[in-house]
Structure formats: structure tokens, C-alpha cells
Coordinates of C-alpha atoms in Angstrom, one line a residue:
Chain A
M1223 CA 92.0 282.8 144.3
R1224 CA 95.5 281.4 144.6
S1225 CA 96.6 279.6 141.4
P1226 CA 100.0 278.3 140.7
P1227 CA 101.6 279.5 137.6
V1228 CA 100.5 277.1 134.8
E1229 CA 102.4 276.4 131.7
P1230 CA 100.4 276.9 128.3
A1231 CA 100.8 273.0 127.8
A1232 CA 99.3 272.1 131.1
R1233 CA 96.5 274.6 130.7
S1234 CA 95.5 273.0 127.5
V1235 CA 95.4 269.5 129.1
V1236 CA 93.2 270.7 131.8
A1237 CA 90.9 272.5 129.2
D1238 CA 90.8 269.4 127.1
F1239 CA 89.8 267.3 130.1
E1240 CA 87.1 269.8 131.2
R1241 CA 85.5 269.7 127.7
D1242 CA 85.5 266.0 127.7
R1243 CA 84.1 265.8 131.0
R1244 CA 81.3 268.3 130.2
L1245 CA 80.3 266.1 127.2
F1246 CA 80.5 263.1 129.3
L1247 CA 78.3 264.6 132.0
R1248 CA 75.8 266.0 129.5
R1249 CA 75.4 262.6 127.9
R1250 CA 74.9 261.0 131.3
R1251 CA 72.6 263.7 132.4
W1252 CA 70.0 263.0 129.8
E1253 CA 69.9 259.3 130.9
T1254 CA 69.6 260.5 134.5
L1255 CA 67.0 263.1 133.6
V1256 CA 64.7 260.6 131.5
G1257 CA 65.2 257.8 134.2
T1258 CA 64.2 260.4 137.0
L1259 CA 61.2 261.6 135.1
I1260 CA 59.8 258.0 134.4
F1261 CA 60.4 256.9 138.0
S1262 CA 58.8 260.0 139.6
G1263 CA 55.8 259.6 137.2
L1264 CA 55.2 256.0 138.2
L1265 CA 55.5 257.1 141.9
L1266 CA 53.0 260.0 141.5
V1267 CA 50.4 257.6 139.8
S1268 CA 50.9 255.0 142.6
F1269 CA 50.4 257.6 145.4
Q1270 CA 47.3 259.0 143.6
H1271 CA 45.8 255.5 143.0
S1272 CA 46.4 254.3 146.6
Q1273 CA 45.0 257.4 147.9
F1274 CA 48.1 257.8 150.0
F1275 CA 47.7 261.5 150.7
S1276 CA 44.2 262.2 149.8
S1277 CA 42.0 259.4 151.4
D1278 CA 39.4 260.5 153.8
I1279 CA 40.4 258.3 156.9
G1280 CA 38.2 260.2 159.4
G1281 CA 38.7 260.3 163.2
D1282 CA 42.0 259.7 164.5
P1283 CA 44.0 256.7 163.3
L1284 CA 46.9 257.0 165.8
G1285 CA 44.3 257.0 168.6
R1286 CA 42.9 253.8 167.3
I1287 CA 46.3 252.1 167.2
A1288 CA 46.7 253.2 170.8
D1289 CA 43.3 251.9 171.6
F1290 CA 44.1 248.5 170.0
L1291 CA 47.5 248.4 171.8
G1292 CA 45.6 249.0 175.0
R1293 CA 43.3 246.1 174.3
M1294 CA 46.2 243.9 173.6
S1295 CA 48.0 244.5 176.8
P1296 CA 47.2 242.0 179.5
R1297 CA 45.5 243.1 182.8
L1298 CA 48.0 242.1 185.3
S1299 CA 47.9 243.1 188.9
P1300 CA 51.1 243.2 190.9
A1301 CA 49.7 241.7 193.9
A1302 CA 48.4 238.5 192.0
L1303 CA 51.2 238.2 189.6
F1304 CA 52.4 234.8 190.7
S1305 CA 49.1 233.3 191.7
D1306 CA 47.5 230.4 189.9
R1307 CA 45.4 230.4 186.7
A1308 CA 42.0 231.0 188.1
T1309 CA 43.1 234.4 189.8
Q1310 CA 42.4 237.5 187.8
G1311 CA 45.6 239.4 187.0
S1312 CA 48.1 236.7 187.5
L1313 CA 50.7 235.7 184.8
A1314 CA 49.3 232.3 184.7
S1315 CA 45.9 233.5 183.7
W1316 CA 47.5 235.7 180.9
L1317 CA 49.4 232.8 179.5
Y1318 CA 46.7 230.2 180.2
D1319 CA 47.6 227.9 177.5
L1320 CA 51.4 228.2 177.5
P1321 CA 52.2 224.5 177.1
L1322 CA 50.1 224.3 174.0
W1323 CA 51.6 227.5 172.6
L1324 CA 55.1 226.3 173.3
K1325 CA 54.3 223.0 171.5
L1326 CA 52.8 224.8 168.5
G1327 CA 55.6 227.4 168.6
W1328 CA 58.1 224.6 168.3
Q1329 CA 56.1 223.0 165.5
T1330 CA 56.3 226.5 163.8
V1331 CA 60.0 226.3 164.2
E1332 CA 60.3 222.8 162.7
M1333 CA 58.2 223.9 159.8
A1334 CA 60.4 226.8 159.3
I1335 CA 63.6 224.9 159.3
L1336 CA 62.3 222.1 157.2
G1337 CA 60.9 224.6 154.6
T1338 CA 64.0 226.5 154.5
V1339 CA 66.2 223.4 154.1
V1340 CA 64.1 222.1 151.3
G1341 CA 63.9 225.6 149.8
V1342 CA 67.6 226.2 150.0
I1343 CA 68.3 222.8 148.1
G1344 CA 65.7 223.9 145.4
G1345 CA 67.2 227.5 145.3
L1346 CA 70.8 226.2 144.9
A1347 CA 69.7 223.9 142.1
A1348 CA 67.8 226.7 140.3
S1349 CA 70.7 229.1 141.0
F1350 CA 73.3 227.2 139.2
L1351 CA 70.7 226.6 136.2
C1352 CA 70.2 230.4 135.8
A1353 CA 73.6 231.9 136.6
R1354 CA 75.1 233.5 133.4
N1355 CA 78.7 232.4 134.1
L1356 CA 77.8 228.8 134.9
M1357 CA 74.8 227.8 132.5
P1358 CA 75.9 228.1 128.9
I1359 CA 72.4 227.4 127.4
P1360 CA 70.4 230.6 127.4
A1361 CA 67.0 228.7 127.0
V1362 CA 67.6 227.1 130.3
R1363 CA 68.5 230.1 132.0
F1364 CA 65.3 231.9 130.7
V1365 CA 63.0 229.1 131.6
V1366 CA 64.3 228.8 135.1
R1367 CA 64.3 232.6 135.7
R1368 CA 60.7 232.8 134.4
G1369 CA 59.7 229.8 136.6
L1370 CA 61.3 231.4 139.7
E1371 CA 59.4 234.6 139.0
M1372 CA 56.1 232.7 138.8
I1373 CA 56.7 231.3 142.1
R1374 CA 57.7 234.7 143.6
T1375 CA 54.5 236.2 142.3
V1376 CA 52.2 233.8 144.3
P1377 CA 51.9 234.7 147.9
E1378 CA 52.8 232.0 150.4
I1379 CA 49.3 232.2 151.9
I1380 CA 47.6 231.4 148.5
L1381 CA 50.1 228.5 148.0
A1382 CA 49.2 227.2 151.4
L1383 CA 45.5 227.4 150.7
I1384 CA 46.0 225.3 147.6
L1385 CA 48.3 222.9 149.4
V1386 CA 45.9 222.5 152.4
A1387 CA 43.2 221.6 150.0
A1388 CA 45.5 219.0 148.4
F1389 CA 47.2 217.6 151.5
G1390 CA 44.7 218.3 154.1
V1391 CA 45.0 220.4 157.4
G1392 CA 48.3 220.0 159.0
P1393 CA 52.1 221.2 158.9
L1394 CA 52.9 219.3 155.7
A1395 CA 51.0 221.7 153.5
G1396 CA 52.8 224.6 155.2
I1397 CA 56.2 223.1 154.8
I1398 CA 55.7 222.6 151.2
A1399 CA 54.3 226.1 150.7
L1400 CA 57.4 227.6 152.6
A1401 CA 59.8 225.4 150.6
I1402 CA 58.3 226.6 147.2
S1403 CA 58.5 230.1 148.0
T1404 CA 61.8 229.9 149.5
T1405 CA 63.1 228.3 146.3
G1406 CA 61.7 231.2 144.4
S1407 CA 63.5 234.0 146.3
L1408 CA 66.7 232.1 147.1
G1409 CA 67.0 230.9 143.6
K1410 CA 67.4 234.4 142.4
L1411 CA 69.5 235.7 145.2
F1412 CA 71.9 232.7 145.0
S1413 CA 72.1 233.0 141.2
E1414 CA 73.2 236.7 141.6
I1415 CA 75.8 235.6 144.2
N1416 CA 77.0 233.0 141.7
E1417 CA 77.3 235.6 138.9
Q1418 CA 79.6 237.8 141.2
V1419 CA 82.2 235.2 142.0
D1420 CA 85.9 236.0 141.0
P1421 CA 86.1 234.7 137.3
R1422 CA 89.9 234.0 137.7
Q1423 CA 89.2 231.0 139.9
L1424 CA 86.9 229.5 137.3
E1425 CA 89.3 230.2 134.7
A1426 CA 91.8 228.1 136.4
M1427 CA 89.3 225.2 136.8
D1428 CA 88.5 225.5 133.1
A1429 CA 92.2 225.4 132.4
S1430 CA 92.5 222.4 134.3
G1431 CA 89.9 220.6 132.3
A1432 CA 87.2 220.5 135.1
G1433 CA 83.5 220.2 134.1
L1434 CA 80.7 222.3 135.2
V1435 CA 80.1 220.2 138.4
G1436 CA 83.7 220.4 139.4
K1437 CA 83.7 224.2 138.6
I1438 CA 80.7 224.7 140.8
R1439 CA 82.0 222.5 143.7
Y1440 CA 85.6 223.8 143.8
G1441 CA 85.4 227.2 142.0
V1442 CA 82.1 228.7 143.2
V1443 CA 80.9 227.1 146.3
P1444 CA 84.0 227.7 148.5
Q1445 CA 83.9 231.5 147.6
V1446 CA 80.3 232.0 148.2
L1447 CA 79.3 229.6 151.1
P1448 CA 79.2 232.4 153.7
N1449 CA 77.0 234.6 151.4
Y1450 CA 74.7 231.7 150.8
A1451 CA 74.5 231.1 154.6
S1452 CA 73.6 234.8 155.2
Y1453 CA 70.6 234.7 152.8
A1454 CA 69.6 231.2 153.9
L1455 CA 69.5 232.3 157.5
I1456 CA 67.6 235.4 157.0
R1457 CA 65.2 233.6 155.1
L1458 CA 64.8 231.2 158.0
E1459 CA 63.8 234.0 160.2
G1460 CA 61.3 235.1 157.5
N1461 CA 60.0 231.6 157.2
L1462 CA 59.3 231.5 161.1
A1463 CA 57.1 234.6 160.8
G1464 CA 55.7 233.1 157.5
A1465 CA 55.0 229.6 159.2
A1466 CA 53.2 231.4 162.0
A1467 CA 50.9 233.2 159.6
L1468 CA 50.1 230.0 157.5
G1469 CA 48.7 228.3 160.4
I1470 CA 45.7 230.9 159.8
V1471 CA 44.6 228.9 156.8
G1472 CA 45.1 225.5 158.6
A1473 CA 48.7 224.8 157.4
G1474 CA 50.0 223.9 160.7
G1475 CA 51.9 225.8 163.4
I1476 CA 51.0 228.4 165.9
G1477 CA 48.9 230.3 163.4
I1478 CA 45.8 228.3 164.5
E1479 CA 46.0 229.8 167.9
L1480 CA 46.5 233.3 166.6
Q1481 CA 43.4 232.8 164.5
R1482 CA 41.4 231.5 167.5
A1483 CA 42.6 234.4 169.7
I1484 CA 41.4 237.0 167.0
S1485 CA 38.1 235.4 166.5
Y1486 CA 37.4 235.2 170.2
T1487 CA 38.8 238.8 170.6
E1488 CA 41.3 237.6 173.1
F1489 CA 43.8 240.4 172.2
D1490 CA 45.9 239.8 175.2
T1491 CA 46.3 236.2 174.2
Y1492 CA 47.4 237.5 170.7
L1493 CA 50.0 239.6 172.3
A1494 CA 51.3 236.7 174.4
I1495 CA 51.8 234.5 171.3
L1496 CA 53.4 237.6 169.5
V1497 CA 55.9 237.9 172.3
L1498 CA 56.7 234.2 172.1
M1499 CA 57.3 234.5 168.4
V1500 CA 59.6 237.4 168.8
G1501 CA 61.5 235.5 171.5
L1502 CA 61.9 232.5 169.1
I1503 CA 63.2 234.8 166.3
F1504 CA 65.8 236.4 168.8
V1505 CA 67.1 232.7 169.5
I1506 CA 67.2 231.9 165.9
D1507 CA 69.0 235.1 165.0
I1508 CA 71.6 234.5 167.8
V1509 CA 72.2 230.9 166.7
S1510 CA 72.4 231.7 163.1
E1511 CA 74.8 234.6 163.7
A1512 CA 77.2 232.2 165.5
I1513 CA 76.9 229.6 162.6
R1514 CA 77.6 232.2 160.0
H1515 CA 80.7 233.5 161.8
R1516 CA 82.0 230.0 162.1
L1517 CA 81.6 229.5 158.4
M1518 CA 83.4 232.7 157.7
R1519 CA 86.3 232.2 160.1
L1520 CA 87.0 228.5 159.5
G1521 CA 90.4 228.1 158.1
A1522 CA 89.8 226.0 155.0
A1523 CA 86.5 226.6 153.2
R1524 CA 84.4 223.6 152.3
Chain B
M930 CA 113.5 263.0 157.4
L931 CA 112.0 259.8 158.5
E932 CA 113.6 257.8 161.3
L933 CA 112.9 254.5 163.0
H934 CA 114.3 254.0 166.5
G935 CA 114.3 250.4 167.7
V936 CA 111.0 249.5 166.1
T937 CA 109.7 246.1 166.9
K938 CA 106.5 244.3 165.9
R939 CA 105.2 241.2 167.2
F940 CA 102.1 239.3 165.9
G941 CA 101.3 237.0 168.9
E942 CA 104.4 234.8 169.3
T943 CA 105.9 235.8 165.9
L944 CA 108.4 238.4 165.8
A945 CA 107.9 240.1 162.4
I946 CA 110.2 243.2 162.9
D947 CA 113.1 243.0 165.2
K948 CA 114.3 246.4 166.7
I949 CA 114.9 248.1 163.4
S950 CA 116.6 251.5 163.4
F951 CA 117.2 253.4 160.2
G952 CA 116.6 256.9 158.6
C953 CA 115.6 258.0 155.2
A954 CA 116.4 261.5 154.0
R955 CA 114.6 263.5 151.3
G956 CA 115.5 262.5 147.7
E957 CA 116.6 259.2 148.7
L958 CA 115.3 256.2 146.8
V959 CA 115.6 253.3 149.1
G960 CA 115.0 249.8 147.9
I961 CA 114.2 247.1 150.5
I962 CA 115.1 243.6 149.5
G963 CA 114.7 240.2 151.3
R964 CA 112.9 237.0 151.2
S965 CA 109.2 236.7 151.3
G966 CA 108.2 236.8 155.1
A967 CA 111.4 238.9 156.0
G968 CA 109.0 241.6 157.2
K969 CA 109.2 244.2 154.2
S970 CA 105.5 244.7 154.0
T971 CA 105.1 245.0 157.7
L972 CA 107.8 247.6 157.7
L973 CA 106.0 249.8 155.1
R974 CA 102.6 249.3 157.0
L975 CA 104.3 250.3 160.3
I976 CA 105.7 253.6 158.9
N977 CA 102.2 254.4 157.2
R978 CA 100.7 253.3 160.6
L979 CA 98.3 250.7 159.1
T980 CA 99.7 248.6 161.8
D981 CA 101.0 249.8 165.3
P982 CA 104.6 249.1 166.5
S983 CA 104.8 246.8 169.5
E984 CA 107.9 248.8 170.6
G985 CA 110.0 251.7 169.5
R986 CA 109.4 255.1 168.0
I987 CA 108.9 256.4 164.4
T988 CA 109.7 260.0 163.8
W989 CA 109.3 262.6 160.9
D990 CA 111.6 265.6 161.2
G991 CA 112.0 264.7 164.9
V992 CA 108.3 264.6 165.7
D993 CA 107.0 261.2 167.0
V994 CA 104.5 259.8 164.7
S995 CA 104.1 256.4 166.3
Q996 CA 101.5 257.6 169.0
L997 CA 99.2 259.6 166.6
K998 CA 95.5 259.0 166.9
G999 CA 92.3 259.9 165.2
K1000 CA 92.5 262.9 163.0
A1001 CA 96.3 263.4 163.4
L1002 CA 96.8 259.7 162.5
R1003 CA 94.8 260.1 159.4
R1004 CA 96.8 263.3 158.5
W1005 CA 100.0 261.4 158.9
R1006 CA 98.7 258.5 156.5
R1007 CA 97.7 261.3 153.9
R1008 CA 101.3 262.6 154.2
C1009 CA 102.8 259.2 153.6
A1010 CA 101.3 257.9 150.3
M1011 CA 101.2 254.2 149.7
I1012 CA 101.5 252.3 146.4
F1013 CA 100.4 248.7 146.4
Q1014 CA 101.3 245.6 144.3
Q1015 CA 97.8 245.0 143.2
F1016 CA 97.2 248.8 142.6
N1017 CA 94.1 248.8 145.0
L1018 CA 92.1 251.1 142.7
C1019 CA 88.3 250.9 142.7
P1020 CA 87.7 249.2 139.4
R1021 CA 84.0 250.5 139.1
L1022 CA 84.9 254.1 139.4
D1023 CA 86.5 256.2 136.6
V1024 CA 90.2 257.0 136.6
I1025 CA 89.8 260.6 137.5
T1026 CA 87.6 259.8 140.5
N1027 CA 90.1 257.1 141.7
V1028 CA 92.8 259.8 141.6
L1029 CA 90.7 262.3 143.6
V1030 CA 90.4 259.8 146.2
G1031 CA 93.9 261.2 147.2
V1032 CA 92.2 264.5 148.3
V1033 CA 89.2 263.0 150.1
A1034 CA 91.0 263.0 153.5
E1035 CA 91.2 266.7 153.2
R1036 CA 87.7 267.6 152.0
P1037 CA 84.5 268.0 153.6
L1038 CA 82.5 264.8 154.2
V1039 CA 79.2 265.8 152.3
T1040 CA 81.0 267.1 149.0
S1041 CA 83.0 263.8 149.0
L1042 CA 79.8 261.7 149.4
I1043 CA 78.2 263.3 146.3
K1044 CA 81.5 263.0 144.4
F1045 CA 81.9 266.6 144.1
F1046 CA 85.4 267.9 143.6
P1047 CA 86.3 271.5 143.0
A1048 CA 87.8 272.3 139.6
E1049 CA 91.2 273.0 141.3
D1050 CA 91.2 269.5 142.4
R1051 CA 90.3 268.2 139.2
A1052 CA 92.9 270.2 137.4
R1053 CA 95.6 269.0 139.8
A1054 CA 94.4 265.3 139.2
I1055 CA 94.5 265.6 135.4
L1056 CA 97.9 267.2 135.5
E1057 CA 99.2 264.4 137.6
L1058 CA 97.7 261.9 135.2
D1059 CA 98.9 263.8 132.3
A1060 CA 102.7 263.6 133.8
L1061 CA 102.3 259.8 133.8
D1062 CA 100.8 259.9 130.3
M1063 CA 97.4 258.8 131.4
A1064 CA 95.3 261.9 130.9
G1065 CA 93.5 260.4 128.0
A1066 CA 91.9 257.5 130.0
A1067 CA 90.5 260.1 132.6
L1068 CA 86.8 259.2 132.2
Q1069 CA 87.3 255.5 131.6
R1070 CA 86.6 253.0 134.3
A1071 CA 89.9 252.0 136.1
G1072 CA 88.9 248.3 135.9
T1073 CA 89.3 248.4 132.0
L1074 CA 92.9 249.4 132.2
S1075 CA 95.9 247.3 131.9
G1076 CA 98.1 246.5 135.0
G1077 CA 100.8 249.1 134.1
Q1078 CA 98.2 251.7 133.4
Q1079 CA 96.4 251.0 136.7
Q1080 CA 99.7 251.3 138.6
R1081 CA 100.3 254.7 137.0
V1082 CA 96.8 255.9 138.1
A1083 CA 97.6 254.7 141.6
I1084 CA 100.8 256.8 141.5
A1085 CA 98.7 259.9 140.5
R1086 CA 96.4 259.2 143.3
A1087 CA 99.3 259.0 145.6
M1088 CA 100.8 262.3 144.2
L1089 CA 97.3 264.1 144.8
Q1090 CA 97.9 263.4 148.6
E1091 CA 100.8 265.9 148.3
P1092 CA 102.8 263.3 150.2
D1093 CA 106.0 264.0 152.3
L1094 CA 107.1 260.5 151.8
V1095 CA 106.2 257.7 149.4
L1096 CA 106.0 254.0 150.2
A1097 CA 105.6 251.3 147.5
D1098 CA 105.0 247.7 148.4
E1099 CA 106.1 245.6 145.4
P1100 CA 104.9 248.0 142.9
V1101 CA 106.2 246.3 139.9
A1102 CA 106.0 242.7 140.9
S1103 CA 102.9 242.0 138.7
L1104 CA 104.0 244.1 135.7
D1105 CA 105.8 243.1 132.6
P1106 CA 109.4 244.5 132.1
V1107 CA 108.5 247.5 130.0
N1108 CA 105.6 248.6 132.3
A1109 CA 107.8 247.9 135.4
E1110 CA 110.4 250.3 133.9
V1111 CA 107.9 253.0 133.2
V1112 CA 106.6 252.8 136.9
M1113 CA 110.1 252.8 138.3
E1114 CA 111.0 255.8 136.2
A1115 CA 107.9 257.6 137.5
L1116 CA 108.8 256.8 141.0
Q1117 CA 112.5 257.9 140.3
T1118 CA 111.3 261.1 138.8
I1119 CA 109.1 261.9 141.7
C1120 CA 111.9 261.2 144.1
R1121 CA 114.2 263.6 142.3
E1122 CA 111.9 266.4 141.2
R1123 CA 109.8 266.7 144.4
N1124 CA 112.8 265.8 146.6
L1125 CA 110.9 263.1 148.5
P1126 CA 112.0 260.1 150.3
V1127 CA 110.7 257.0 148.4
I1128 CA 110.8 253.6 150.1
I1129 CA 110.3 250.6 147.7
N1130 CA 110.0 246.9 148.5
L1131 CA 111.4 245.0 145.7
H1132 CA 111.9 241.4 144.6
S1133 CA 114.0 242.2 141.6
L1134 CA 117.6 242.7 142.4
D1135 CA 118.2 244.1 138.9
I1136 CA 115.6 246.8 139.5
A1137 CA 117.0 247.6 142.8
R1138 CA 120.5 247.9 141.4
R1139 CA 119.3 250.2 138.6
Y1140 CA 117.1 252.6 140.2
C1141 CA 117.8 252.8 143.9
T1142 CA 120.3 255.2 145.6
R1143 CA 120.5 252.9 148.6
V1144 CA 119.5 249.3 149.4
V1145 CA 118.3 248.0 152.6
A1146 CA 118.3 244.1 153.1
M1147 CA 116.1 242.4 155.6
A1148 CA 116.2 238.9 157.0
K1149 CA 113.9 237.6 159.6
G1150 CA 112.8 241.0 160.7
A1151 CA 116.1 242.6 161.0
I1152 CA 118.3 244.7 158.8
V1153 CA 121.3 242.7 157.4
F1154 CA 122.7 245.2 155.0
D1155 CA 122.4 248.9 154.4
G1156 CA 124.4 250.6 151.8
P1157 CA 124.7 251.7 148.1
P1158 CA 123.6 249.0 145.5
T1159 CA 127.2 248.6 144.3
E1160 CA 128.1 247.0 147.5
L1161 CA 125.6 244.2 147.1
T1162 CA 128.2 241.5 146.8
P1163 CA 127.4 237.7 146.5
A1164 CA 128.6 237.4 150.1
V1165 CA 126.0 240.0 151.2
L1166 CA 123.1 238.3 149.1
E1167 CA 124.1 234.9 150.6
R1168 CA 123.3 236.4 154.0
V1169 CA 120.2 238.0 152.9
Y1170 CA 118.7 235.1 151.1
A1171 CA 120.3 232.5 153.3
G1172 CA 118.3 229.4 153.7
G1173 CA 116.6 230.0 150.4
R1174 CA 118.4 228.9 147.2
A1175 CA 121.7 228.2 149.0
A1176 CA 120.1 225.8 151.3
R1177 CA 117.9 224.2 148.6
L1178 CA 121.0 223.6 146.5
A1179 CA 122.6 221.8 149.3
E1180 CA 119.5 219.4 149.7
P1181 CA 119.7 216.0 148.1
P1182 CA 118.1 216.1 144.7
I1183 CA 114.6 214.7 144.4
V1184 CA 114.9 211.2 142.8
R1185 CA 111.9 210.6 140.4
A1186 CA 110.8 207.0 140.0
A1187 CA 111.3 206.0 136.3

């Protein structure tokens, strides 16, 4: 190996460093080793309990998926594609209830938007209350954090079941369910964004005598608005899918039709509605991308 | 030797660099002075090819580097090391890894990804740090260091690139006078001992006079003075900073309401 002539002093600098580095790595290696052992132990137990590798599934699961997909695909015939609803194999007979689906689909979008807006407001409020750099009282942070965790633990669908019992069948129950669970997840994400803001700007606000609200409005919000927007918009997409599922328990939206299609084994109808939902999500994603880029590029932040 | 031949840079309608031609030989410590917005930073970024010239050629030892692309461009960037005003270290990485970033361009992708660097690289990094009196902090996170210490780490990183040319953009502007001197002396030593051309953007005329072998003054994207620091007379400075203090002194004083 080619090595340059090294002076004795330099050699000792290198040797000293290598010794420190070995000590440093050894200490770190212990931590890594213990962490890896605990984590892989948990993984093993989970695999074991869920019978991930060992369950006796029998038959041919992939074949059954293919079978199901086959039943979902509509029986269209090229000759009759544009005929009226009564003709077998026409598009109109596949999408026989399209106006109703579009109406319910739009209701689903409205539910998702309302649930997200209310949830974002709730999440913002919670996020300031549990961000370490903004809320000086540890007890408040603790209570808000645990509250958000409780919300996150309850699945949307269970919330919706309770709310349907309380408010009756219809979109209101669904909107409230979405708003609550959105608050739970966005509250945590927003508070983590708040904790990563540049402290120098907050220090300048402190130095100018600004209070907590002023600090949030002019020190935090302008910095993180695009990040808030990213999370809120991805949550909007999730809420659209969520709103579609909530209809199954009577909480409004397209879900009621999904439920009906399943119970009457109209799998091709099921596919039609799913395609409709995917289309809606595409639209929402394209619009939200445009909004987010506008927020990021605008000269002065709000 | 680095040479610029009629280099021009436009940003839309704005003319940032206006047909600049100059050369810089090995062992020269060139200070570039001028008002903010005179084009000093753009000039350094053009040489390092972080931005592309709109017109003109940049050559190193006669070889055109202004048209390089891909791998060759990255090799050129590796050869002209850059030092920044805000140090541009990764605060969450330890000091030695920050320095080793200097060799990433020359090492295989996979070993870089797992933060593996051969012992030889580590030895070079620690010796560069030691030369700047920073070997003791090698395993500390860079974010925990003071500004002057961070700038020395950034210089060690630049040296690990084995550069042919060193560019420094306001390297001491955010440092206290003592640290500014430490950093300037380090750059001077590098210039002399390794016989490298060093080009430094400076705000402080005092520092330019004390350390530079040659001063280039820019105004509105063009060179208005090029010579030894001793020739920086008040008349020259008036031309360089014209419209600045001189003009402001000529303005009527602001009358405050009593």
C-alpha cells in the first residue's frame, strides 16, 4: 500500500483519533446491539402470533384473488358498448345508477372537505398546546398529547358507529367522526412541525416582547405553512377514502352504495364505484398539488 | 492557472457579471471586494460552475471548464473547493464525517451510503483537522461547535477534496475578529504551503489589505480595480463603493420631528 512519509507527531494524532473512535463505536455498538435484539424479538413474536409464515391457508390464495377480480370486472360487449341501459354488455348497464353515485360521490367529497377543515382547526389548536417550544406548562402538553393519543387509538369506523347512534343516519355523523380522527393525527404531526421551526426567529420575537400568540402568528406560522398544507392535503385524500368507508355504517356518502353492491353481490358495481372514487382522488391530488406549490412560491408568506 | 475570458452572466434582464476577464496564478491570494450585489458571489459560483456563464469561457491551465457536464463537471467542482459564509456543515453529523464529505465525490456510492470511509481517508481527515487545531472535536456533532470552529472544519473538508483552487465566499463575515484572523491565517498558509490559488470575497478592507497579495474590486458586475492592496487609494475606493457612502453623505440629512 502506498503511504506518504508520516512524521511521528502526525502518527500519534492519527493513533489517538483511531483509539477514541474505537471507544466511541464500541459504546454505540452496545446500544445498537441491544436495540436490534429487542426489536427483532418483538418482530419474531408478532410474526409467530399472526401466523404470518405458518398459517394453513389451503388452496390457492392468488387464484382466489384472480377469481374475485374476474367477478368484479364488468361484462361489456364491444358491439353493445354505447347502447341503452336495458341492453346487456353496454356501458350504461354497467353504470346503471351513475347519477346517484355521482351525487353520493360528491357528498363524500363534501364530507371529506368539511371533516378535514374542522380537523385541521382542531389539530392546529392542539399542536400549539403540545409543542415543547411553544407551550411552557408541561401539564398542558401532557394532557393534550395523551388526549390526541386516545383519539388516534379509536378507529374512525367505531367513532362513526357511536355518532350515528347519537346523531342518526346521515353525513353529519360521518363529518364529526372524520373531524375528530383528523384532529388526532394532525395535532401530533403539526406539533412536531412546530417543534422543528428555526428558534432564532422565535428568539427575535421574544426579544421584541411579543407574547405567545404573536410568536405563533409571526414566528411559527409563516415558516411552516407549506408543511401544514402538505399534511392537511394528504389527510384530505385519506379522508375521502375514509368518508367512503364510513357510509357502510350509515354515516353518509357513497359507502351506502358500496355496502348495497356487496350485499347484493354486484361486484361489477363495486368496481364502478371504486373507479369513481379513484378518479375523485386523482382530481383532489392534482388540485392540492397546485395549492401547495402556490403556497410555497408566493413571495411573502402569510 | 485559472483564467476567465469575457465571462458574462445574466439572470433574466439583470446583468450580474459583465464581460469579466482575469487570471489567477498558483500561490496568489486574491481578495475580491465590492458592494453587496456587485456580483462577487456570482463570480465564485461561476468558477465552481454552480451556475453556468451566459457568455465567455473559463479555463484551467488552458483547458476549458465552462462546458463540462456530468461526471467531468463534478470532478471540476471537486477540484475547486468552496468555503461558505455560513460554513454549510451538516450540524447533525459529527465533525470527522463532515470533513470526509470532501472525498465522497471520489468514492463508490455504496460505501458512502453506509458512512464507511477507509482508514487512509480517516487519517487524512484527522491530519487536516489537526493542522487547524480541531482534531480534539473529531467525534463531536458539528452543530455544537462555535462559528470559528465550524469554519475551520469547513476548511478541513475543502482540503480533503485535494483542490487545485480554493474559493471562499465571505468566509469571515460572521466571525469575531480573533476567529476571523485564525481562519484568514489558515487560508494564507494553505495558499503558501500548497501553492494553490485562493480567491476570497471580502467585506473588510482591513482584512483584504493585511492578507491578500492582490485585490480585485468589482462594481455592477465589472472589474474596476485589479492590483496590489497598497494601491487601494481613497480615489479607487470611491469608484468601487460609489453610490454607497459617498452618495449617502451627499443626501440631505433626515430631519426628525421633535
